Amino acid sequence: MGTAESAVGAPPRPGLRERKKQRTRDALVRAALELIATRGYEGTTVDDIVAAVDVSQRTFFRYFAGKEEVAFFVARLAESRVLDAVRARPPHEAPLEVLRRAVLDSWDGITEAVEQLVPLDLHMRVYRVIESTPALLAAHLRRATELEEELARVIAEREGLDVDADPRPRILVAAFGGVVRVAERRWSAGDDCSPEAMRAVMTACLDQVGPALAGNWRTGPSPNRGTET
């Protein structure tokens, strides 16, 4: 009886055609990321990707608008998980805590979702290629701006605000996005490219948001700012 109830409550399994399409898409993603991680973004072409999967360019363009889209496919998945996590946070949480907890608490779920598509170490290697490739970094920053706008609208909706009349949601999300960028740069410059290392750097940076914005940074005596009269 319990099995029957589980079957009724479970989402329907995709049909054979949909499963084949998903396998082709996932194979293209894996091939593209492996080539990008190995040869670099500029050294990888759509022809290289389709040859690795043994499909046509026409098949590739059924799934992706171009090389940039497939390069960011896994990152887009992670972004959608963060948005879902923000929407699911308890209503009593303050906006900054919502963003912080959404990122950190959804980390394991994002990692599992990534691993269903590509090896985790491959995803992290491509992340470093993005950080070191001007064309990809520019696209990454553009995408980050678009994500910030979505997050600001979600935060405004949670708080019952008009995002176009009240600047606070966009200010908060812009500051939060800056912290994420600092964490990404620190992780990218380090020797450990593991997701655990990235999580540790991200946590440390997020924990510093409050002190960085409101704390006194000086560790020594205050400098003399003027001559007393």
Coordinates of N, CA, C and O in Angstrom, one line a residue, residues 100-202:
R100 N 22.0 34.7 2.7 CA 23.2 33.9 3.2 C 22.8 32.4 3.4 O 23.5 31.5 2.9
R101 N 21.6 32.2 4.0 CA 21.2 30.8 4.3 C 20.8 30.1 3.0 O 21.0 28.9 2.8
A102 N 20.2 30.8 2.0 CA 19.9 30.2 0.8 C 21.1 29.7 0.0 O 21.0 28.6 -0.5
V103 N 22.2 30.4 0.1 CA 23.4 29.9 -0.6 C 24.0 28.7 0.2 O 24.3 27.7 -0.4
L104 N 24.2 28.9 1.5 CA 24.9 27.9 2.2 C 24.1 26.6 2.5 O 24.6 25.5 2.4
D105 N 22.8 26.8 2.7 CA 22.0 25.6 3.0 C 21.6 24.8 1.8 O 21.3 23.6 1.9
S106 N 21.7 25.4 0.6 CA 21.4 24.7 -0.6 C 22.6 24.2 -1.3 O 22.6 23.5 -2.3
W107 N 23.8 24.4 -0.7 CA 25.1 24.0 -1.3 C 25.1 22.5 -1.6 O 25.5 22.1 -2.7
D108 N 24.7 21.7 -0.6 CA 24.8 20.2 -0.8 C 23.8 19.8 -1.9 O 24.2 18.9 -2.8
G109 N 22.6 20.3 -2.0 CA 21.7 20.0 -3.0 C 22.1 20.4 -4.4 O 22.0 19.7 -5.4
I110 N 22.8 21.6 -4.5 CA 23.3 22.0 -5.7 C 24.5 21.1 -6.2 O 24.5 20.7 -7.4
T111 N 25.3 20.7 -5.2 CA 26.4 19.8 -5.6 C 25.9 18.5 -6.1 O 26.4 17.9 -7.1
E112 N 24.8 17.9 -5.5 CA 24.3 16.7 -6.0 C 23.7 16.8 -7.4 O 23.8 16.0 -8.2
A113 N 23.0 18.0 -7.6 CA 22.4 18.2 -8.9 C 23.5 18.3 -10.0 O 23.3 17.8 -11.1
V114 N 24.6 19.0 -9.7 CA 25.7 19.1 -10.6 C 26.3 17.7 -10.9 O 26.5 17.4 -12.1
E115 N 26.4 16.9 -9.9 CA 27.1 15.6 -10.1 C 26.2 14.7 -10.9 O 26.7 13.7 -11.5
Q116 N 24.9 14.9 -11.0 CA 24.1 14.1 -11.9 C 24.3 14.4 -13.3 O 24.0 13.7 -14.2
L117 N 24.9 15.6 -13.6 CA 25.2 16.0 -15.0 C 26.7 15.8 -15.4 O 26.9 15.2 -16.4
V118 N 27.6 16.2 -14.5 CA 29.0 16.2 -14.8 C 29.8 15.9 -13.6 O 29.3 16.1 -12.5
P119 N 31.0 15.3 -13.7 CA 31.8 15.1 -12.5 C 32.1 16.5 -11.8 O 32.3 17.5 -12.5
L120 N 32.0 16.5 -10.5 CA 32.1 17.7 -9.8 C 33.5 18.4 -10.0 O 33.5 19.6 -10.1
D121 N 34.5 17.6 -10.1 CA 35.8 18.2 -10.4 C 35.9 18.9 -11.7 O 36.6 19.9 -11.9
L122 N 35.2 18.4 -12.7 CA 35.1 19.0 -14.0 C 34.4 20.4 -13.9 O 34.9 21.4 -14.5
H123 N 33.3 20.4 -13.2 CA 32.6 21.7 -13.0 C 33.5 22.7 -12.4 O 33.5 23.9 -12.8
M124 N 34.3 22.3 -11.4 CA 35.1 23.3 -10.7 C 36.3 23.7 -11.6 O 36.7 24.9 -11.6
R125 N 36.8 22.8 -12.4 CA 37.8 23.2 -13.4 C 37.3 24.2 -14.4 O 38.0 25.2 -14.7
V126 N 36.1 24.0 -14.9 CA 35.5 25.0 -15.8 C 35.3 26.3 -15.1 O 35.4 27.4 -15.7
Y127 N 34.9 26.3 -13.9 CA 34.7 27.5 -13.1 C 36.0 28.4 -13.1 O 35.9 29.6 -13.3
R128 N 37.1 27.7 -13.0 CA 38.4 28.4 -13.0 C 38.7 28.9 -14.4 O 39.3 30.0 -14.6
V129 N 38.3 28.2 -15.5 CA 38.5 28.7 -16.8 C 37.7 29.9 -17.0 O 38.1 30.9 -17.7
I130 N 36.4 29.9 -16.5 CA 35.6 31.1 -16.6 C 36.3 32.3 -16.0 O 36.3 33.4 -16.6
E131 N 36.8 32.1 -14.8 CA 37.5 33.2 -14.1 C 38.7 33.8 -14.9 O 39.1 35.0 -14.7
S132 N 39.4 32.9 -15.7 CA 40.6 33.3 -16.3 C 40.4 33.6 -17.8 O 41.4 33.9 -18.5
T133 N 39.2 33.6 -18.3 CA 38.9 33.8 -19.7 C 38.1 35.1 -19.9 O 36.9 35.1 -19.4
P134 N 38.7 36.2 -20.5 CA 37.9 37.4 -20.5 C 36.5 37.3 -21.1 O 35.6 37.9 -20.5
A135 N 36.3 36.6 -22.2 CA 35.0 36.5 -22.8 C 34.0 35.8 -21.9 O 32.9 36.2 -21.7
L136 N 34.5 34.8 -21.2 CA 33.6 34.0 -20.3 C 33.3 34.8 -19.0 O 32.2 34.8 -18.5
L137 N 34.4 35.5 -18.5 CA 34.2 36.3 -17.3 C 33.2 37.4 -17.6 O 32.4 37.7 -16.7
A138 N 33.3 38.1 -18.7 CA 32.3 39.1 -19.1 C 30.9 38.6 -19.1 O 30.0 39.2 -18.6
A139 N 30.7 37.4 -19.7 CA 29.4 36.8 -19.7 C 29.0 36.4 -18.3 O 27.8 36.5 -18.0
H140 N 29.9 35.9 -17.5 CA 29.6 35.6 -16.1 C 29.1 36.8 -15.4 O 28.1 36.7 -14.6
L141 N 29.7 37.9 -15.5 CA 29.3 39.1 -14.8 C 28.0 39.6 -15.3 O 27.2 40.1 -14.5
R142 N 27.8 39.5 -16.6 CA 26.5 39.9 -17.2 C 25.4 39.0 -16.6 O 24.3 39.5 -16.2
R143 N 25.6 37.7 -16.5 CA 24.6 36.8 -16.0 C 24.4 37.1 -14.5 O 23.3 37.0 -14.0
A144 N 25.5 37.4 -13.8 CA 25.4 37.7 -12.4 C 24.5 38.9 -12.1 O 23.7 39.0 -11.2
T145 N 24.6 39.9 -13.0 CA 23.7 41.1 -12.9 C 22.2 40.7 -13.1 O 21.3 41.2 -12.4
E146 N 22.0 39.9 -14.1 CA 20.6 39.4 -14.3 C 20.1 38.6 -13.2 O 18.9 38.8 -12.8
L147 N 20.9 37.8 -12.6 CA 20.5 37.0 -11.4 C 20.2 38.0 -10.2 O 19.2 37.8 -9.5
E148 N 21.0 39.0 -10.0 CA 20.8 40.0 -9.0 C 19.5 40.6 -9.1 O 18.7 40.9 -8.1
E149 N 19.1 40.9 -10.3 CA 17.8 41.6 -10.5 C 16.6 40.6 -10.2 O 15.7 41.0 -9.5
E150 N 16.8 39.4 -10.5 CA 15.8 38.4 -10.1 C 15.7 38.2 -8.6 O 14.6 38.2 -8.0
L151 N 16.9 38.2 -8.0 CA 16.9 38.1 -6.5 C 16.3 39.3 -5.8 O 15.5 39.2 -4.8
A152 N 16.6 40.5 -6.4 CA 16.0 41.7 -5.8 C 14.5 41.7 -5.9 O 13.8 42.1 -4.9
R153 N 14.0 41.2 -7.0 CA 12.5 41.2 -7.1 C 11.9 40.1 -6.1 O 10.8 40.4 -5.6
V154 N 12.6 39.0 -5.9 CA 12.1 38.0 -5.0 C 12.1 38.6 -3.6 O 11.1 38.4 -2.8
I155 N 13.2 39.2 -3.2 CA 13.3 39.8 -1.9 C 12.2 40.9 -1.7 O 11.6 40.9 -0.6
A156 N 12.1 41.7 -2.7 CA 11.0 42.8 -2.5 C 9.6 42.2 -2.4 O 8.9 42.6 -1.5
E157 N 9.4 41.1 -3.1 CA 8.1 40.4 -3.0 C 7.9 39.9 -1.6 O 6.8 40.0 -1.0
R158 N 8.9 39.2 -1.0 CA 8.9 38.7 0.3 C 8.6 39.7 1.4 O 7.8 39.5 2.3
E159 N 9.2 40.9 1.2 CA 9.0 42.0 2.1 C 7.8 42.9 1.9 O 7.6 43.9 2.6
G160 N 7.1 42.6 0.8 CA 5.9 43.5 0.5 C 6.3 44.9 0.0 O 5.7 45.9 0.2
L161 N 7.4 44.9 -0.8 CA 7.9 46.2 -1.3 C 7.8 46.3 -2.8 O 7.8 45.3 -3.5
D162 N 7.8 47.5 -3.3 CA 7.8 47.8 -4.7 C 9.3 48.0 -5.1 O 9.9 49.0 -4.7
V163 N 9.8 47.0 -5.8 CA 11.3 47.0 -6.1 C 11.7 48.3 -6.9 O 12.8 48.7 -6.8
D164 N 10.8 48.8 -7.7 CA 11.1 50.0 -8.4 C 11.0 51.3 -7.7 O 11.5 52.4 -8.1
A165 N 10.3 51.3 -6.5 CA 10.1 52.5 -5.7 C 11.1 52.5 -4.5 O 11.5 53.5 -4.0
D166 N 11.4 51.3 -4.0 CA 12.2 51.2 -2.8 C 13.6 50.6 -3.2 O 13.6 49.5 -3.7
P167 N 14.7 51.3 -3.1 CA 16.0 50.8 -3.6 C 16.6 49.8 -2.7 O 17.6 49.1 -3.2
R168 N 16.1 49.5 -1.5 CA 16.8 48.6 -0.6 C 17.0 47.2 -1.1 O 18.1 46.6 -1.0
P169 N 16.0 46.6 -1.8 CA 16.3 45.2 -2.3 C 17.5 45.1 -3.3 O 18.3 44.2 -3.2
R170 N 17.5 46.1 -4.2 CA 18.6 46.1 -5.2 C 20.0 46.4 -4.5 O 21.0 45.9 -4.9
I171 N 19.9 47.3 -3.5 CA 21.2 47.7 -2.8 C 21.7 46.4 -2.1 O 22.9 46.1 -2.1
L172 N 20.8 45.8 -1.4 CA 21.2 44.6 -0.6 C 21.7 43.5 -1.5 O 22.8 42.9 -1.3
V173 N 21.0 43.2 -2.6 CA 21.5 42.2 -3.5 C 22.8 42.5 -4.2 O 23.6 41.7 -4.4
A174 N 23.0 43.8 -4.5 CA 24.2 44.2 -5.2 C 25.4 44.0 -4.2 O 26.4 43.6 -4.6
A175 N 25.2 44.4 -2.9 CA 26.2 44.2 -1.9 C 26.5 42.7 -1.7 O 27.7 42.3 -1.7
F176 N 25.5 41.9 -1.7 CA 25.6 40.5 -1.5 C 26.4 39.9 -2.7 O 27.3 39.0 -2.6
G177 N 26.0 40.3 -3.9 CA 26.7 39.8 -5.2 C 28.1 40.2 -5.1 O 29.0 39.4 -5.6
G178 N 28.5 41.4 -4.6 CA 29.9 41.8 -4.5 C 30.6 40.8 -3.6 O 31.8 40.5 -3.8
V179 N 30.0 40.4 -2.5 CA 30.6 39.5 -1.6 C 30.9 38.1 -2.3 O 32.0 37.5 -2.1
V180 N 29.9 37.7 -3.0 CA 30.1 36.4 -3.8 C 31.3 36.5 -4.8 O 32.1 35.6 -4.9
R181 N 31.4 37.7 -5.4 CA 32.5 37.9 -6.4 C 33.8 37.9 -5.7 O 34.8 37.3 -6.1
V182 N 33.9 38.5 -4.5 CA 35.1 38.5 -3.7 C 35.5 37.0 -3.4 O 36.7 36.6 -3.5
A183 N 34.5 36.2 -3.0 CA 34.7 34.8 -2.6 C 35.2 34.0 -3.8 O 36.1 33.2 -3.8
E184 N 34.6 34.3 -5.0 CA 35.0 33.6 -6.2 C 36.4 33.9 -6.6 O 37.2 33.0 -7.0
R185 N 36.8 35.2 -6.5 CA 38.2 35.6 -6.8 C 39.2 35.0 -5.9 O 40.3 34.5 -6.3
R186 N 38.9 35.0 -4.6 CA 39.8 34.4 -3.6 C 40.0 32.9 -3.8 O 41.1 32.4 -3.7
W187 N 38.9 32.2 -4.1 CA 38.9 30.8 -4.3 C 39.7 30.5 -5.6 O 40.6 29.6 -5.7
S188 N 39.5 31.3 -6.7 CA 40.1 31.1 -7.9 C 41.6 31.3 -7.9 O 42.4 30.6 -8.6
A189 N 42.1 32.2 -7.0 CA 43.5 32.5 -6.8 C 44.2 31.4 -5.9 O 45.4 31.4 -5.9
G190 N 43.4 30.6 -5.2 CA 44.0 29.6 -4.3 C 44.5 28.4 -5.0 O 44.3 28.2 -6.2
D191 N 45.1 27.5 -4.3 CA 45.7 26.2 -4.8 C 44.6 25.1 -4.8 O 44.8 24.1 -5.5
D192 N 43.6 25.2 -3.9 CA 42.6 24.1 -3.7 C 41.4 24.5 -4.6 O 40.7 25.5 -4.3
C193 N 41.1 23.7 -5.6 CA 40.0 24.0 -6.5 C 38.8 23.2 -6.1 O 37.8 23.1 -6.9
S194 N 38.8 22.5 -5.0 CA 37.6 21.7 -4.6 C 36.4 22.5 -4.2 O 36.5 23.6 -3.8
P195 N 35.2 21.9 -4.3 CA 34.0 22.6 -3.9 C 34.0 22.8 -2.4 O 33.5 23.8 -1.9
E196 N 34.7 22.0 -1.6 CA 34.8 22.2 -0.2 C 35.6 23.5 0.1 O 35.2 24.3 1.0
A197 N 36.7 23.7 -0.7 CA 37.5 24.9 -0.5 C 36.6 26.1 -0.9 O 36.7 27.2 -0.2
M198 N 35.9 26.0 -1.9 CA 35.0 27.2 -2.4 C 34.0 27.5 -1.3 O 33.7 28.6 -1.0
R199 N 33.4 26.4 -0.8 CA 32.4 26.6 0.3 C 33.0 27.3 1.5 O 32.4 28.2 2.1
A200 N 34.2 26.9 1.9 CA 34.8 27.5 3.1 C 35.1 29.0 2.8 O 34.9 29.8 3.7
V201 N 35.6 29.3 1.6 CA 35.9 30.7 1.3 C 34.6 31.5 1.3 O 34.5 32.6 1.8
M202 N 33.5 30.9 0.7 CA 32.2 31.6 0.6 C 31.7 31.9 2.0 O 31.2 33.0 2.3

